[in-house]
mmCIF file of C-alpha atoms in Angstrom:
data_model
loop_
_atom_site.group_PDB
_atom_site.id
_atom_site.type_symbol
_atom_site.label_atom_id
_atom_site.label_comp_id
_atom_site.label_asym_id
_atom_site.label_seq_id
_atom_site.Cartn_x
_atom_site.Cartn_y
_atom_site.Cartn_z
ATOM 1 C CA UNK A 208 -24.639 -9.789 -25.945
ATOM 2 C CA UNK A 209 -28.277 -10.718 -26.447
ATOM 3 C CA UNK A 210 -29.049 -13.945 -24.611
ATOM 4 C CA UNK A 211 -31.803 -16.331 -25.550
ATOM 5 C CA UNK A 212 -34.784 -16.221 -23.265
ATOM 6 C CA UNK A 213 -34.326 -17.933 -19.955
ATOM 7 C CA UNK A 214 -37.028 -19.756 -18.064
ATOM 8 C CA UNK A 215 -37.153 -18.955 -14.349
ATOM 9 C CA UNK A 216 -39.462 -19.564 -11.418
ATOM 10 C CA UNK A 217 -40.370 -16.835 -8.964
ATOM 11 C CA UNK A 218 -40.551 -17.257 -5.204
ATOM 12 C CA UNK A 219 -44.279 -18.007 -5.520
ATOM 13 C CA UNK A 220 -43.611 -20.675 -8.216
ATOM 14 C CA UNK A 221 -44.756 -18.676 -11.235
ATOM 15 C CA UNK A 222 -42.926 -19.733 -14.387
ATOM 16 C CA UNK A 223 -41.602 -16.807 -16.439
ATOM 17 C CA UNK A 224 -39.418 -16.368 -19.464
ATOM 18 C CA UNK A 225 -37.055 -13.416 -19.437
ATOM 19 C CA UNK A 226 -35.022 -11.920 -22.272
ATOM 20 C CA UNK A 227 -31.810 -10.197 -21.208
ATOM 21 C CA UNK A 228 -29.159 -8.134 -22.979
ATOM 22 C CA UNK A 229 -25.778 -7.725 -21.282
ATOM 23 C CA UNK A 230 -23.151 -5.205 -22.385
ATOM 24 C CA UNK A 231 -19.650 -5.943 -21.185
ATOM 25 C CA UNK A 232 -16.102 -4.864 -21.910
ATOM 26 C CA UNK A 233 -12.865 -6.814 -21.787
ATOM 27 C CA UNK A 234 -10.662 -4.725 -19.495
ATOM 28 C CA UNK A 235 -7.828 -7.248 -19.205
ATOM 29 C CA UNK A 236 -7.403 -9.437 -22.280
ATOM 30 C CA UNK A 237 -4.862 -11.732 -20.621
ATOM 31 C CA UNK A 238 -7.267 -12.568 -17.788
ATOM 32 C CA UNK A 239 -10.157 -13.035 -20.241
ATOM 33 C CA UNK A 240 -8.061 -15.554 -22.162
ATOM 34 C CA UNK A 241 -6.165 -17.324 -19.375
ATOM 35 C CA UNK A 242 -8.458 -17.155 -16.333
ATOM 36 C CA UNK A 243 -11.423 -18.802 -18.060
ATOM 37 C CA UNK A 244 -11.675 -21.264 -20.960
ATOM 38 C CA UNK A 245 -14.433 -19.461 -22.861
ATOM 39 C CA UNK A 246 -15.435 -16.093 -21.444
ATOM 40 C CA UNK A 247 -18.510 -15.736 -23.675
ATOM 41 C CA UNK A 248 -19.918 -19.058 -22.460
ATOM 42 C CA UNK A 249 -18.928 -18.217 -18.886
ATOM 43 C CA UNK A 250 -20.836 -14.912 -19.037
ATOM 44 C CA UNK A 251 -23.838 -16.726 -20.526
ATOM 45 C CA UNK A 252 -23.804 -19.213 -17.638
ATOM 46 C CA UNK A 253 -23.427 -16.385 -15.105
ATOM 47 C CA UNK A 254 -26.450 -14.609 -16.603
ATOM 48 C CA UNK A 255 -28.485 -17.805 -16.445
ATOM 49 C CA UNK A 256 -27.534 -18.555 -12.834
ATOM 50 C CA UNK A 257 -27.976 -14.959 -11.658
ATOM 51 C CA UNK A 258 -31.418 -14.713 -13.270
ATOM 52 C CA UNK A 259 -32.564 -17.914 -11.610
ATOM 53 C CA UNK A 260 -31.179 -16.900 -8.217
ATOM 54 C CA UNK A 261 -32.552 -13.367 -8.279
ATOM 55 C CA UNK A 262 -35.983 -14.306 -9.652
ATOM 56 C CA UNK A 263 -36.316 -17.191 -7.225
ATOM 57 C CA UNK A 264 -36.195 -14.690 -4.367
ATOM 58 C CA UNK A 265 -38.910 -12.400 -5.774
ATOM 59 C CA UNK A 266 -42.698 -12.918 -5.977
ATOM 60 C CA UNK A 267 -44.082 -12.695 -9.518
ATOM 61 C CA UNK A 268 -45.967 -9.430 -9.083
ATOM 62 C CA UNK A 269 -42.902 -7.772 -7.567
ATOM 63 C CA UNK A 270 -40.760 -9.080 -10.432
ATOM 64 C CA UNK A 271 -43.104 -7.529 -12.980
ATOM 65 C CA UNK A 272 -43.362 -4.233 -11.111
ATOM 66 C CA UNK A 273 -39.711 -3.982 -10.032
ATOM 67 C CA UNK A 274 -37.785 -4.477 -13.245
ATOM 68 C CA UNK A 275 -35.297 -1.667 -12.429
ATOM 69 C CA UNK A 276 -34.388 -3.254 -9.098
ATOM 70 C CA UNK A 277 -33.799 -6.635 -10.774
ATOM 71 C CA UNK A 278 -31.646 -5.030 -13.486
ATOM 72 C CA UNK A 279 -29.429 -3.289 -10.942
ATOM 73 C CA UNK A 280 -29.101 -6.416 -8.821
ATOM 74 C CA UNK A 281 -28.158 -8.498 -11.882
ATOM 75 C CA UNK A 282 -25.608 -5.933 -13.028
ATOM 76 C CA UNK A 283 -23.908 -5.861 -9.620
ATOM 77 C CA UNK A 284 -23.831 -9.659 -9.387
ATOM 78 C CA UNK A 285 -22.467 -10.092 -12.908
ATOM 79 C CA UNK A 286 -19.898 -7.325 -12.457
ATOM 80 C CA UNK A 287 -18.578 -8.906 -9.249
ATOM 81 C CA UNK A 288 -18.437 -12.412 -10.710
ATOM 82 C CA UNK A 289 -16.872 -11.414 -14.052
ATOM 83 C CA UNK A 290 -14.236 -9.024 -12.694
ATOM 84 C CA UNK A 291 -11.657 -11.788 -11.908
ATOM 85 C CA UNK A 292 -11.806 -12.727 -15.617
ATOM 86 C CA UNK A 293 -10.869 -9.216 -16.727
ATOM 87 C CA UNK A 294 -14.436 -8.399 -17.770
ATOM 88 C CA UNK A 295 -16.465 -5.363 -16.745
ATOM 89 C CA UNK A 296 -20.260 -5.584 -17.038
ATOM 90 C CA UNK A 297 -21.426 -2.153 -18.163
ATOM 91 C CA UNK A 298 -25.147 -2.519 -18.620
ATOM 92 C CA UNK A 299 -27.897 -5.098 -18.188
ATOM 93 C CA UNK A 300 -31.277 -4.659 -19.834
ATOM 94 C CA UNK A 301 -34.352 -6.841 -19.515
ATOM 95 C CA UNK A 302 -36.177 -6.624 -22.809
ATOM 96 C CA UNK A 303 -39.130 -8.808 -21.876
ATOM 97 C CA UNK A 304 -40.691 -10.665 -18.941
ATOM 98 C CA UNK A 305 -43.468 -13.121 -19.758
ATOM 99 C CA UNK A 306 -45.288 -14.841 -16.888
ATOM 100 C CA UNK A 307 -46.816 -18.136 -18.010
ATOM 101 C CA UNK A 308 -49.051 -19.272 -15.227
ATOM 102 C CA UNK A 309 -49.882 -16.131 -13.271
ATOM 103 C CA UNK A 310 -53.269 -16.574 -11.652
#
């Protein structure tokens, strides 16, 4: 699922927009239907929250230089949080990071 760009702030208060693509699989359809009202919206909200949490802990320059580390951290977080809903997060890709007020 390709998510609209999210606005985040880094640890050093640099505003960035990030575009993310998340690939996931329904591994238990009953859980995906009955454990959560709308699993697509729930995944979208998880992506948004995880991005904000992860980016808020990283300085801007490290965020730009350490994309792979952020991707792996996001994938692990999303996989853990989505598993109770019968969803397995297979892959997370960051397609773009745009800092807005990097000095």
